[in-house]
GROMACS .gro file of C-alpha atoms in nm:
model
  281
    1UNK     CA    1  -2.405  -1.327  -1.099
    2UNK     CA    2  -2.381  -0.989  -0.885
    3UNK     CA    3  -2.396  -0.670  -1.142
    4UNK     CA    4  -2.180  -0.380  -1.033
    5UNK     CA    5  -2.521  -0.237  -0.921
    6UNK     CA    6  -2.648  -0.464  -0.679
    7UNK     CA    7  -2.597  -0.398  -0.345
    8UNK     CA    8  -2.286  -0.611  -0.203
    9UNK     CA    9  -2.395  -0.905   0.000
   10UNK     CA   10  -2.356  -0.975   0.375
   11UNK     CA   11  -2.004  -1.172   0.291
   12UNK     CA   12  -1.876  -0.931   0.084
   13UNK     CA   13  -1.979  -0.637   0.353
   14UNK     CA   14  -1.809  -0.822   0.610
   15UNK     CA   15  -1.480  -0.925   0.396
   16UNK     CA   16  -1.432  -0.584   0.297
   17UNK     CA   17  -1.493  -0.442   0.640
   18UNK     CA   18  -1.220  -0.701   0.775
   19UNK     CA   19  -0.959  -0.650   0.496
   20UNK     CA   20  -1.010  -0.249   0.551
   21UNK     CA   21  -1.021  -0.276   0.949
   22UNK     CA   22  -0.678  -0.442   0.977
   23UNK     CA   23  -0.563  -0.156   0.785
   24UNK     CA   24  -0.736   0.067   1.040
   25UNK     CA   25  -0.538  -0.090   1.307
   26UNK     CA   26  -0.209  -0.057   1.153
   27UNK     CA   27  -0.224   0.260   1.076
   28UNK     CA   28  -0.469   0.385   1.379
   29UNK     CA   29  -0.494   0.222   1.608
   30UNK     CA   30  -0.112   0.163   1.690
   31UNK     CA   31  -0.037   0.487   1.679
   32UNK     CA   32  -0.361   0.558   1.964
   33UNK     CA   33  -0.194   0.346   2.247
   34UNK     CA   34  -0.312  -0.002   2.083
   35UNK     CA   35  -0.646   0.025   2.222
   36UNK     CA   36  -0.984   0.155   2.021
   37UNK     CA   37  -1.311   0.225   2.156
   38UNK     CA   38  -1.582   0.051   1.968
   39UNK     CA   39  -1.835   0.294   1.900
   40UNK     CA   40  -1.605   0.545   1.756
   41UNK     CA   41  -1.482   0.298   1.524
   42UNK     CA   42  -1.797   0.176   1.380
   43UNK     CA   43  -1.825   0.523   1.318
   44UNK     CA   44  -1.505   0.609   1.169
   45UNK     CA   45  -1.536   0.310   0.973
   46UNK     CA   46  -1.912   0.402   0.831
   47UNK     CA   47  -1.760   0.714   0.721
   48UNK     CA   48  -1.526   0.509   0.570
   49UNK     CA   49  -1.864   0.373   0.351
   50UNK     CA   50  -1.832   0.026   0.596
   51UNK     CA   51  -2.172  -0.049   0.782
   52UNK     CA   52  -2.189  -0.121   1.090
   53UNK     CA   53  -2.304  -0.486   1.096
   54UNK     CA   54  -1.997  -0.550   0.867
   55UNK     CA   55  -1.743  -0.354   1.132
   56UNK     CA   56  -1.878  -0.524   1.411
   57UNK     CA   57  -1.856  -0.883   1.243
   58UNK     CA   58  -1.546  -0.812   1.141
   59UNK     CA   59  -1.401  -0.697   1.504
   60UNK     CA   60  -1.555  -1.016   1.606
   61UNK     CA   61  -1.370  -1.233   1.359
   62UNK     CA   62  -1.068  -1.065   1.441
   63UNK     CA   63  -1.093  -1.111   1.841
   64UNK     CA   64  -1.175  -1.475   1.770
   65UNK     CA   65  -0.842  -1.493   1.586
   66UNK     CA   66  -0.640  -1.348   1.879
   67UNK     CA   67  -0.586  -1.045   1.745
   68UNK     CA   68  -0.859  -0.812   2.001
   69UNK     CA   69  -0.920  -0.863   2.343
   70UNK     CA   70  -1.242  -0.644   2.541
   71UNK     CA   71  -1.074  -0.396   2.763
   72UNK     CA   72  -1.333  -0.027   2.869
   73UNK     CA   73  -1.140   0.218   2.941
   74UNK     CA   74  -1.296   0.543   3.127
   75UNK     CA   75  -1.616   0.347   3.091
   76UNK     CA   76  -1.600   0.359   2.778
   77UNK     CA   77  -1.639  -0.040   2.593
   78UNK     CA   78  -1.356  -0.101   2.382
   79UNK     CA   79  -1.039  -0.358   2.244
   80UNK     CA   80  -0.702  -0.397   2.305
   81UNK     CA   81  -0.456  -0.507   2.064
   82UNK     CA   82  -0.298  -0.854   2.169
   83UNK     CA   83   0.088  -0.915   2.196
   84UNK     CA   84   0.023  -1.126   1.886
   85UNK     CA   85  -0.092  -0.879   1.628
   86UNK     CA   86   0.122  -0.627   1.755
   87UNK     CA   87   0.363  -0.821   1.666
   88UNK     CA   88   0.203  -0.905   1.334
   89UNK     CA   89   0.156  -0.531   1.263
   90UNK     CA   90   0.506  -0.444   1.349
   91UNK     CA   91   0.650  -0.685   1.180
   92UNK     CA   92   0.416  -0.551   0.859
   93UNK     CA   93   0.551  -0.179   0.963
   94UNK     CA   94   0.845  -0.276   0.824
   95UNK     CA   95   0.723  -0.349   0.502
   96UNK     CA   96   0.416  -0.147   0.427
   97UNK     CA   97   0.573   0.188   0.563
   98UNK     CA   98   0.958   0.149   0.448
   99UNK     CA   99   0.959  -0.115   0.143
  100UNK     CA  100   1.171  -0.342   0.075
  101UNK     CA  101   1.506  -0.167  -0.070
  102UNK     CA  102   1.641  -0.316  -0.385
  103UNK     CA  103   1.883  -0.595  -0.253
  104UNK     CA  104   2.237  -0.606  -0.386
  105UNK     CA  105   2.337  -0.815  -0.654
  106UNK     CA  106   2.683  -0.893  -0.491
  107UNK     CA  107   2.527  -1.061  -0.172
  108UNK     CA  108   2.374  -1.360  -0.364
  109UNK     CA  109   2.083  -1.582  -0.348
  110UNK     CA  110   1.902  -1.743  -0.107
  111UNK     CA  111   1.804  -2.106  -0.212
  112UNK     CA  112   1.499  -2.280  -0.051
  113UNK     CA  113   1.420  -2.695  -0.215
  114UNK     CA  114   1.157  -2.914  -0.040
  115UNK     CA  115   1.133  -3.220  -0.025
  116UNK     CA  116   0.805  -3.312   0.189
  117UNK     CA  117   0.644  -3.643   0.238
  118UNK     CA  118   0.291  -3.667   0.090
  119UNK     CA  119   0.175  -3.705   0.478
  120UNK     CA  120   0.299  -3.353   0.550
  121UNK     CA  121   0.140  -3.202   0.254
  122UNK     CA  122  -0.034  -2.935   0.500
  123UNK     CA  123   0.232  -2.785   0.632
  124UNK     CA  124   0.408  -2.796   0.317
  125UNK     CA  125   0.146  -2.557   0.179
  126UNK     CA  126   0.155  -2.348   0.446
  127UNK     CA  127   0.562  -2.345   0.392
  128UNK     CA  128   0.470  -2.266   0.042
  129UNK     CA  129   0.225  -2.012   0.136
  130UNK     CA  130   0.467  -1.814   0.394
  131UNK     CA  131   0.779  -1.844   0.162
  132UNK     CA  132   0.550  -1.672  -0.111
  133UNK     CA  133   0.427  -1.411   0.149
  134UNK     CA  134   0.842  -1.354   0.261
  135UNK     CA  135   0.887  -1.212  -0.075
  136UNK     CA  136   1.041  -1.650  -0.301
  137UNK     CA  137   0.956  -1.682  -0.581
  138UNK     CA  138   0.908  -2.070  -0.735
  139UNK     CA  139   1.186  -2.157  -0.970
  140UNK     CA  140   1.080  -2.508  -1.042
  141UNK     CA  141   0.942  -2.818  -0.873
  142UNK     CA  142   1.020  -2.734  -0.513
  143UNK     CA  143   1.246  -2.455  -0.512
  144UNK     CA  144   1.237  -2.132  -0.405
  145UNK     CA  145   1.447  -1.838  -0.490
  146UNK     CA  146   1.518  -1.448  -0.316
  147UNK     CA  147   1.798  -1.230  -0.224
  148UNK     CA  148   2.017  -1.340   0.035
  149UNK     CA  149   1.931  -1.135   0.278
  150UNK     CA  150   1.599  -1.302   0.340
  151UNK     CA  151   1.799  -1.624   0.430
  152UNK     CA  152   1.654  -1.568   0.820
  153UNK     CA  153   1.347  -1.520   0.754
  154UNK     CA  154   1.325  -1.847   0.538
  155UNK     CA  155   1.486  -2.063   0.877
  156UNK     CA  156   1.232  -1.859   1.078
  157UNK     CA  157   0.974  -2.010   0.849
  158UNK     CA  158   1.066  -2.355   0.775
  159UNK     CA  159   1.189  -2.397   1.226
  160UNK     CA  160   0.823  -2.227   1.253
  161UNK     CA  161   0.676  -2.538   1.113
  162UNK     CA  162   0.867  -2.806   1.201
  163UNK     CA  163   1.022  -2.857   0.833
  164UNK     CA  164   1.395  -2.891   0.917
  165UNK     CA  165   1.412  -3.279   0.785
  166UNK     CA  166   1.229  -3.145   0.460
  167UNK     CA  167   1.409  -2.848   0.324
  168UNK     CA  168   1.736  -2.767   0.234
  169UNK     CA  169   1.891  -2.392   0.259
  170UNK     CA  170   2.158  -2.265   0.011
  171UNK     CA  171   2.306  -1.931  -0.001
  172UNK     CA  172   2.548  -1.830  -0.299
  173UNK     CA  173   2.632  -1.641  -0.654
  174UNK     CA  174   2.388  -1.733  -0.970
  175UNK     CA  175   2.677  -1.902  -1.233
  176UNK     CA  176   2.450  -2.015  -1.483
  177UNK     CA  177   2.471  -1.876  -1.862
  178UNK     CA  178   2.097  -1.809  -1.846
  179UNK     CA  179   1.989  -1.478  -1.857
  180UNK     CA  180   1.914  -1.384  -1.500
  181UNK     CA  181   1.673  -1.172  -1.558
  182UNK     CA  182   1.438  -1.392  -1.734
  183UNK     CA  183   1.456  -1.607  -1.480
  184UNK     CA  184   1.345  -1.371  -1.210
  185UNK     CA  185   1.047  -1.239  -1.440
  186UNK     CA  186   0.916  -1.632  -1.461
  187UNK     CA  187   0.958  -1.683  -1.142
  188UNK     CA  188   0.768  -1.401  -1.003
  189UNK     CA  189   0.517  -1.219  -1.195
  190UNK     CA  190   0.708  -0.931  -1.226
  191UNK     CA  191   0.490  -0.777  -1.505
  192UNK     CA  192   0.208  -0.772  -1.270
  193UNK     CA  193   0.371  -0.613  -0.978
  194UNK     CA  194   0.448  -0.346  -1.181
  195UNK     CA  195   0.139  -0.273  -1.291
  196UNK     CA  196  -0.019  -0.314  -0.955
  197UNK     CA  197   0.205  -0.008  -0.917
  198UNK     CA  198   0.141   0.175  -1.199
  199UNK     CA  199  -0.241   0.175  -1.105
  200UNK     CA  200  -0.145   0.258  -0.732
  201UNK     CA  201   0.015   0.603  -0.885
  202UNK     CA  202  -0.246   0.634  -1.179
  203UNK     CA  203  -0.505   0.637  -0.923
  204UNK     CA  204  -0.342   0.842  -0.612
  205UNK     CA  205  -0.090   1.082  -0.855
  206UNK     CA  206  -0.365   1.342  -0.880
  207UNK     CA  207  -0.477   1.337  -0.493
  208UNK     CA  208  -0.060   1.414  -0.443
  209UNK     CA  209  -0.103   1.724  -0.719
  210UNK     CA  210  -0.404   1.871  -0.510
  211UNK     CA  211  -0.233   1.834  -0.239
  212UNK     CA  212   0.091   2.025  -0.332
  213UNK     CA  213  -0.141   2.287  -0.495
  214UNK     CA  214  -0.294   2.346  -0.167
  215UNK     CA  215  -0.627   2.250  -0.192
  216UNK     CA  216  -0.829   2.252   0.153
  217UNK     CA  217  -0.921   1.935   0.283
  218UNK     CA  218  -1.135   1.861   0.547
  219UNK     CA  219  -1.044   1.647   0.813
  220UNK     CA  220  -1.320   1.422   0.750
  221UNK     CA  221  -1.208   1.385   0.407
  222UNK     CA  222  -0.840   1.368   0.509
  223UNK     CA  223  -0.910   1.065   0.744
  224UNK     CA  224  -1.118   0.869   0.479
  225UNK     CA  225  -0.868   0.918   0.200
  226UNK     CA  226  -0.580   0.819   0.464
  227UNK     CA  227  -0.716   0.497   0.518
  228UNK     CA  228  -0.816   0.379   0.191
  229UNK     CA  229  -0.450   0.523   0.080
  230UNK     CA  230  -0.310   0.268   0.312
  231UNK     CA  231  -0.574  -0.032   0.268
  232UNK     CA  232  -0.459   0.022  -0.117
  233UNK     CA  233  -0.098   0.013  -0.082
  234UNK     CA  234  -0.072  -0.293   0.224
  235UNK     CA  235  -0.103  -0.562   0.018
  236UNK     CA  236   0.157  -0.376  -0.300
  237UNK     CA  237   0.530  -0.434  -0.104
  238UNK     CA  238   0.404  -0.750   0.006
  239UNK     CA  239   0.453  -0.890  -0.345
  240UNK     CA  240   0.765  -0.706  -0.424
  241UNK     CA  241   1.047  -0.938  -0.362
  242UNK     CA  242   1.316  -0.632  -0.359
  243UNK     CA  243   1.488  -0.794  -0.670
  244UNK     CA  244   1.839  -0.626  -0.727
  245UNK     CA  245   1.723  -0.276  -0.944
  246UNK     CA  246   2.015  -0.387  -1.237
  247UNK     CA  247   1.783  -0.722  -1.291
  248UNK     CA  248   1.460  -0.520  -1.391
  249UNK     CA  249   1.318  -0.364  -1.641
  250UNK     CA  250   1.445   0.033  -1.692
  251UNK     CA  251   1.125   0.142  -1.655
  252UNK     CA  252   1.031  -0.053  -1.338
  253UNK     CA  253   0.742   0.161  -1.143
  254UNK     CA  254   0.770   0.089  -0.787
  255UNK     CA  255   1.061   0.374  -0.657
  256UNK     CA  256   0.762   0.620  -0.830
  257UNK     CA  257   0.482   0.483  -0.680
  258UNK     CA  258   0.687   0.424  -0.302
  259UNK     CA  259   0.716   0.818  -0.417
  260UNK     CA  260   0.400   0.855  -0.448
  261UNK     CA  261   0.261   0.666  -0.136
  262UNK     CA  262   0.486   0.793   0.104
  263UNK     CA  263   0.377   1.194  -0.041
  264UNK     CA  264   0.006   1.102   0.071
  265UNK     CA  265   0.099   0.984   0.385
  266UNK     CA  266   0.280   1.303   0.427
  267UNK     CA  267   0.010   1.495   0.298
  268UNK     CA  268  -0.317   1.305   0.487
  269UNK     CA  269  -0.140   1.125   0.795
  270UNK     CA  270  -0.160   1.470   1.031
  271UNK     CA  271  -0.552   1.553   0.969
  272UNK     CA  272  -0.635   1.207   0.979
  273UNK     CA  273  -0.542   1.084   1.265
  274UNK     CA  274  -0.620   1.399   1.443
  275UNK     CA  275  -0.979   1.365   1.306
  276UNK     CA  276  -0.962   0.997   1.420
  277UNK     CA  277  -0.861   1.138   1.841
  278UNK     CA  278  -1.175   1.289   1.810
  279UNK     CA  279  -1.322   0.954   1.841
  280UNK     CA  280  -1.135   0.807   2.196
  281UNK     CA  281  -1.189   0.902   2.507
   0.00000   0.00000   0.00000
């Protein structure tokens, strides 16, 4: 067993350098003409507390999965986003940068049940998988539930894989005496979400008071905060399904930590990424 001590292993290094470089290229390198020049991110990244090994691994892995292709500009060696993860990253824009806005109660529900042979049992875990990732949430043995508005996205999903013969699509009012609300809370894990959220604000609440204060911040400083700021909050409306706001609990955290999130960028997005030019050609 690893103590909090020990220095992190090679795997570790390299998963955290991946997890935190994908959040580097949302939130950098799209907004520097989709194309980074590799020494001045290894460097950005160490000061970022990544080592270089790690970042280059890491770009590696990532151009082996399509998402970086080599391209110098000026002479200078360097990667291009690919079509694909722009796409991917604009299509995560969406998400990570606007939320997901509570959905109406009045439009309905959006109704997802499988029924997969044991032969497809792949894809229907990577059906599973994606419907999670859209934002369902598993109501029982093969069904999946979300607001009505993600009805789309779920054909998108299921026409992605082939799954037509194996899942069935309803759209329509909840008319059960059940309360509603305990539904939704077993069928996502509500309670955890929200603390994810309260821990996003307990964490970043006092970089937003120094902030308004005034407090001088370096641009160094500004760029490494930036990033983590964003690596922190990617993965937080990712698990927030958008439930109608009526549904959940008064005290429900996320409009005060979207608050919160959307202050720092406010705050850290200017220096940063100016600090970051400093770094292409």
């Amino acid at each position: 067993m690893t103590s909090r001590s020990d220095p992190p292993t090679t795997t570790s290094r390299t998963r955290v350098s991946r997890t935190l470089l994908v959040s580097f290229l949302g939130a950098v390198v799209r907004r520097m003409g989709d194309w980074m020049p590799i020494a001045g991110v290894v460097e950005l990244m160490r000061q970022a507390g990544q080592d270089a090994p790690g970042v280059r691994t890491a770009v590696f892995r990532l151009k082996q999965r399509g998402w970086l292709e080599s391209q110098s500009r000026d002479g200078v060696r360097g990667y291009a986003l690919t079509e694909r993860a722009s796409a991917v990253l604009a299509e995560g824009d969406e998400v990570i940068w606007h939320s997901r806005r509570p959905a109406e109660l009045s439009d309905g529900w959006c109704i997802v049940h499988l029924s997969v042979p044991e032969a497809e049992r792949r894809k229907r875990d990577q059906l599973r998988t994606h419907l999670a990732h859209l934002g369902f949430g598993n109501v029982g043995t093969a069904m999946w539930l979300a607001p009505a508005r993600m009805r789309a996205a779920a054909e998108g999903a299921i026409g992605e894989l082939g799954m037509d013969e194996h899942a069935a699509l309803f759209v329509g009012a909840y008319a059960g005496s059940r309360s509603l609300t305990s539904l939704l809370y077993e069928s996502w894990d509500l309670a955890g979400i929200d603390h994810s959220y309260r821990e996003f604000i307990r964490e970043h609440e006092p970089l937003v008071a120094a902030g308004e204060a005034g407090a001088a911040v370096d641009p160094r400083t500004a760029f490494v905060r930036y990033l983590r700021v964003v690596d922190a909050w990617r993965q937080l409306p990712f698990r927030d399904p958008g439930l109608p706001r009526e549904l959940l609990a008064e005290d429900w955290s996320a409009p005060a930590a979207v608050e919160c999130f959307e202050r720092l960028v406010e705050l850290l997005a200017g220096p940063a990424l100016a600090h970051a030019a400093r770094y292409w050609p």
